[in-house]
Amino acid sequence: MPVRVRIAPSPTGDPHVGTAYIALFNYCFAKHEGGSFVLRIEDTDRTRSTPESEQAILRALRWVGLVWDEGPDVGGPFGPYRQSERGEIYRRHADVLLERGRAYRCFCTAERLGELREDQKLAKLPPGYDGRCRKLAAEEGAARAAAGEVHVVRLAMPREGTTVFTDRLRGPLEFENAKIDDQVLLKSDGFPTYHLANVVDDHLMEITHVIRAEEWISSTPKHVVLYDAFGWQAPEFVHMPLLRNADRSKISKRKNPVSLDYYEGAGILSETLLNFLGLMGWSFGGDREKFTLPEMIEAFDFARVSLGGPVFDLEKLSWLNGLYLRELSDDAFLARLRAWRLSDEHLRRLVPLLRERVRRLDEFIPSAEFFLSGDLDLARCGVNLVPKGRGAKETGTVLAAIVDEYETIRGNWTVAALEACSRAFAEQQAWKTKELFMALRVAATGRTMSPPLFESMELLGKEQVRRRLRLAADFLLAQPQPQPPKA
Ligand code: GLU
């Protein structure tokens, strides 16, 4: 059987570095085996999925340079590749499970489920559905559904025994069925949950190996039960170790930039990023750290993955990038600079913001410096971060909070959106807009005087702005607090 693998990102946020990491391992395995690499969009969460996020993910993955053989944009023999376009398929499959008694209709209201959760919490029991509707006769369920009663479809998990599957990297893993919830498969809006859609699609798309992050291990026994209920053979499972922050916690935007857009904006070459992600949990052999994508494909073997929890170290990434940059010819280096921030397109956006501020052309580069550099020298501009009458700690707290607030601006990082969000935030914090805007200006640009704040932030881009504000917040929160005077 030809090898077929997939990545299945959910378009609910910015393009995540973890997606590129998992894509790389799928890609290398597929190409090593002469197989196909598929991109599927898992947009079944209607409240969180957005077309902007899907576009951003596709764009970032194209920048990374892992070319998919089939996907929503390029098509392929197993489409559609966007789950929101496959609703009928999932409903049909849910019906099969209902007919076989491997799933049942559940009419419990949100209110009842809320009470159940509360009771379980009080009794210190693990949360989970208590199976009330599992006792309903299938005909009664069907009749109530036909009469239009709102319901979901749940998986009838076996109550006894265990579910076992073999993970390529971890060997056999065993789960007690009694501890696994009767998972919702089809929601009351008729949309499938991740579990149903994922299993149905992996089967129909003839995926042979599911290579995904370790955080999905706990879902896999439910998937194995679903494969069994459909009478299908499950694919092989490979759960890759999660990327970690330096303190070994799961990689998070709190401690590392996680958006691929950040790395592109920081001038990390895509080949460096792939090499670096390849070093995460995988060894080329010997102590070789620098290798190209074709070399990794050639040498690819899951036996070289270690489960230690690879640390995503920005310093090491920069070091590796330096090696790649130094190898380029002068012309190639120049081409990279141009493709990065010195393109006509980018300069054309800088000129209107800066031209009023320079008297001579030789003032242009200094005035543009904060648009073309990475992290700012906070020790130098730090004192100006704190508005008059405010303390370092409260300013740090406010800046940290607005970083989260800006996270909600998706695919819409514009002057208007930034201004509306920032004004509303100032009001909510009971800060004068003048105070907030000054703190933002210094944190984002390193200056007390700059081109218009929101225009500058729009041009700097979401990732750069969020990182600078986050670093400024950390800087302020780490300041020694003034001691009360001794009595
Ligand atoms: N949609 C899931 C995600 O966002 C896919 C997980 C899987 O690969 O099964 O990562």
PDB file of N, CA, C and O and ligand atoms in Angstrom, residues 6-10 19 22 40 42 83 194 198 202 210-213 215-216 223, ligand 1:
ATOM      1  N   ARG A   6      -0.739  12.812   6.433  1.00  0.00           N
ATOM      2  CA  ARG A   6      -1.419  14.115   6.338  1.00  0.00           C
ATOM      3  C   ARG A   6      -1.068  14.983   7.530  1.00  0.00           C
ATOM      4  O   ARG A   6      -0.680  14.494   8.597  1.00  0.00           O
ATOM      5  N   ILE A   7      -1.193  16.307   7.348  1.00  0.00           N
ATOM      6  CA  ILE A   7      -1.342  17.178   8.504  1.00  0.00           C
ATOM      7  C   ILE A   7      -2.757  17.722   8.427  1.00  0.00           C
ATOM      8  O   ILE A   7      -3.328  17.845   7.343  1.00  0.00           O
ATOM      9  N   ALA A   8      -3.282  18.037   9.607  1.00  0.00           N
ATOM     10  CA  ALA A   8      -4.704  18.385   9.662  1.00  0.00           C
ATOM     11  C   ALA A   8      -4.922  19.589  10.573  1.00  0.00           C
ATOM     12  O   ALA A   8      -5.606  19.511  11.577  1.00  0.00           O
ATOM     13  N   PRO A   9      -4.321  20.735  10.217  1.00  0.00           N
ATOM     14  CA  PRO A   9      -4.448  21.886  11.115  1.00  0.00           C
ATOM     15  C   PRO A   9      -5.881  22.402  11.223  1.00  0.00           C
ATOM     16  O   PRO A   9      -6.650  22.315  10.270  1.00  0.00           O
ATOM     17  N   SER A  10      -6.191  22.928  12.396  1.00  0.00           N
ATOM     18  CA  SER A  10      -7.472  23.604  12.614  1.00  0.00           C
ATOM     19  C   SER A  10      -7.225  25.093  12.456  1.00  0.00           C
ATOM     20  O   SER A  10      -6.354  25.644  13.116  1.00  0.00           O
ATOM     21  N   THR A  19       2.880  23.178  13.979  1.00  0.00           N
ATOM     22  CA  THR A  19       2.309  22.633  12.746  1.00  0.00           C
ATOM     23  C   THR A  19       3.426  22.352  11.736  1.00  0.00           C
ATOM     24  O   THR A  19       3.426  21.318  11.060  1.00  0.00           O
ATOM     25  N   ILE A  22       5.381  19.183  12.881  1.00  0.00           N
ATOM     26  CA  ILE A  22       4.704  17.922  12.569  1.00  0.00           C
ATOM     27  C   ILE A  22       4.662  17.720  11.052  1.00  0.00           C
ATOM     28  O   ILE A  22       4.845  16.603  10.550  1.00  0.00           O
ATOM     29  N   ARG A  40      -5.049  18.682   5.102  1.00  0.00           N
ATOM     30  CA  ARG A  40      -6.508  18.713   5.299  1.00  0.00           C
ATOM     31  C   ARG A  40      -6.821  19.798   6.328  1.00  0.00           C
ATOM     32  O   ARG A  40      -6.115  19.924   7.327  1.00  0.00           O
ATOM     33  N   GLU A  42      -9.099  21.095   9.203  1.00  0.00           N
ATOM     34  CA  GLU A  42     -10.104  20.597  10.151  1.00  0.00           C
ATOM     35  C   GLU A  42     -10.831  21.784  10.781  1.00  0.00           C
ATOM     36  O   GLU A  42     -10.478  22.254  11.859  1.00  0.00           O
ATOM     37  N   GLN A  83     -12.964  20.142   5.966  1.00  0.00           N
ATOM     38  CA  GLN A  83     -14.018  19.345   6.600  1.00  0.00           C
ATOM     39  C   GLN A  83     -15.379  20.021   6.565  1.00  0.00           C
ATOM     40  O   GLN A  83     -16.401  19.338   6.517  1.00  0.00           O
ATOM     41  N   TYR A 194     -14.160  16.724  16.238  1.00  0.00           N
ATOM     42  CA  TYR A 194     -12.844  16.344  15.722  1.00  0.00           C
ATOM     43  C   TYR A 194     -12.731  14.825  15.552  1.00  0.00           C
ATOM     44  O   TYR A 194     -12.259  14.336  14.521  1.00  0.00           O
ATOM     45  N   ASN A 198     -12.118  13.244  11.959  1.00  0.00           N
ATOM     46  CA  ASN A 198     -10.723  12.850  11.798  1.00  0.00           C
ATOM     47  C   ASN A 198     -10.596  11.382  11.376  1.00  0.00           C
ATOM     48  O   ASN A 198      -9.870  11.044  10.435  1.00  0.00           O
ATOM     49  N   ASP A 202      -9.452  10.183   7.731  1.00  0.00           N
ATOM     50  CA  ASP A 202      -8.207   9.416   7.599  1.00  0.00           C
ATOM     51  C   ASP A 202      -8.477   8.103   6.862  1.00  0.00           C
ATOM     52  O   ASP A 202      -7.677   7.662   6.035  1.00  0.00           O
ATOM     53  N   VAL A 210      -0.627   7.960  10.824  1.00  0.00           N
ATOM     54  CA  VAL A 210      -1.030   9.206  11.467  1.00  0.00           C
ATOM     55  C   VAL A 210       0.151   9.662  12.325  1.00  0.00           C
ATOM     56  O   VAL A 210       0.465   9.041  13.337  1.00  0.00           O
ATOM     57  N   ILE A 211       0.796  10.717  11.864  1.00  0.00           N
ATOM     58  CA  ILE A 211       1.971  11.238  12.583  1.00  0.00           C
ATOM     59  C   ILE A 211       1.546  12.574  13.152  1.00  0.00           C
ATOM     60  O   ILE A 211       1.285  13.522  12.398  1.00  0.00           O
ATOM     61  N   ARG A 212       1.394  12.651  14.459  1.00  0.00           N
ATOM     62  CA  ARG A 212       0.894  13.888  15.053  1.00  0.00           C
ATOM     63  C   ARG A 212       1.552  14.094  16.411  1.00  0.00           C
ATOM     64  O   ARG A 212       2.328  13.254  16.859  1.00  0.00           O
ATOM     65  N   ALA A 213       1.187  15.191  17.073  1.00  0.00           N
ATOM     66  CA  ALA A 213       1.854  15.522  18.333  1.00  0.00           C
ATOM     67  C   ALA A 213       1.341  14.638  19.460  1.00  0.00           C
ATOM     68  O   ALA A 213       0.200  14.167  19.440  1.00  0.00           O
ATOM     69  N   GLU A 215       0.218  15.266  22.229  1.00  0.00           N
ATOM     70  CA  GLU A 215      -0.978  15.687  22.976  1.00  0.00           C
ATOM     71  C   GLU A 215      -2.246  14.966  22.499  1.00  0.00           C
ATOM     72  O   GLU A 215      -3.283  15.032  23.152  1.00  0.00           O
ATOM     73  N   TRP A 216      -2.183  14.288  21.362  1.00  0.00           N
ATOM     74  CA  TRP A 216      -3.366  13.584  20.849  1.00  0.00           C
ATOM     75  C   TRP A 216      -3.427  12.130  21.308  1.00  0.00           C
ATOM     76  O   TRP A 216      -4.385  11.415  20.971  1.00  0.00           O
ATOM     77  N   HIS A 223     -10.391   6.861  18.906  1.00  0.00           N
ATOM     78  CA  HIS A 223     -10.298   6.661  17.462  1.00  0.00           C
ATOM     79  C   HIS A 223     -10.214   5.169  17.144  1.00  0.00           C
ATOM     80  O   HIS A 223     -10.849   4.692  16.199  1.00  0.00           O
TER      81      HIS A 223
HETATM   82  N1  GLU B   1      -7.054  19.161  13.915  1.00  0.00           N
HETATM   83  C1  GLU B   1      -6.058  18.598  14.780  1.00  0.00           C
HETATM   84  C2  GLU B   1      -5.056  19.705  15.065  1.00  0.00           C
HETATM   85  O1  GLU B   1      -5.443  20.823  15.068  1.00  0.00           O
HETATM   86  C3  GLU B   1      -5.421  17.410  14.111  1.00  0.00           C
HETATM   87  C4  GLU B   1      -4.788  16.433  15.031  1.00  0.00           C
HETATM   88  C5  GLU B   1      -4.440  15.170  14.258  1.00  0.00           C
HETATM   89  O2  GLU B   1      -3.437  15.235  13.544  1.00  0.00           O
HETATM   90  O3  GLU B   1      -5.159  14.211  14.364  1.00  0.00           O
HETATM   91  O4  GLU B   1      -3.897  19.520  15.299  1.00  0.00           O
END
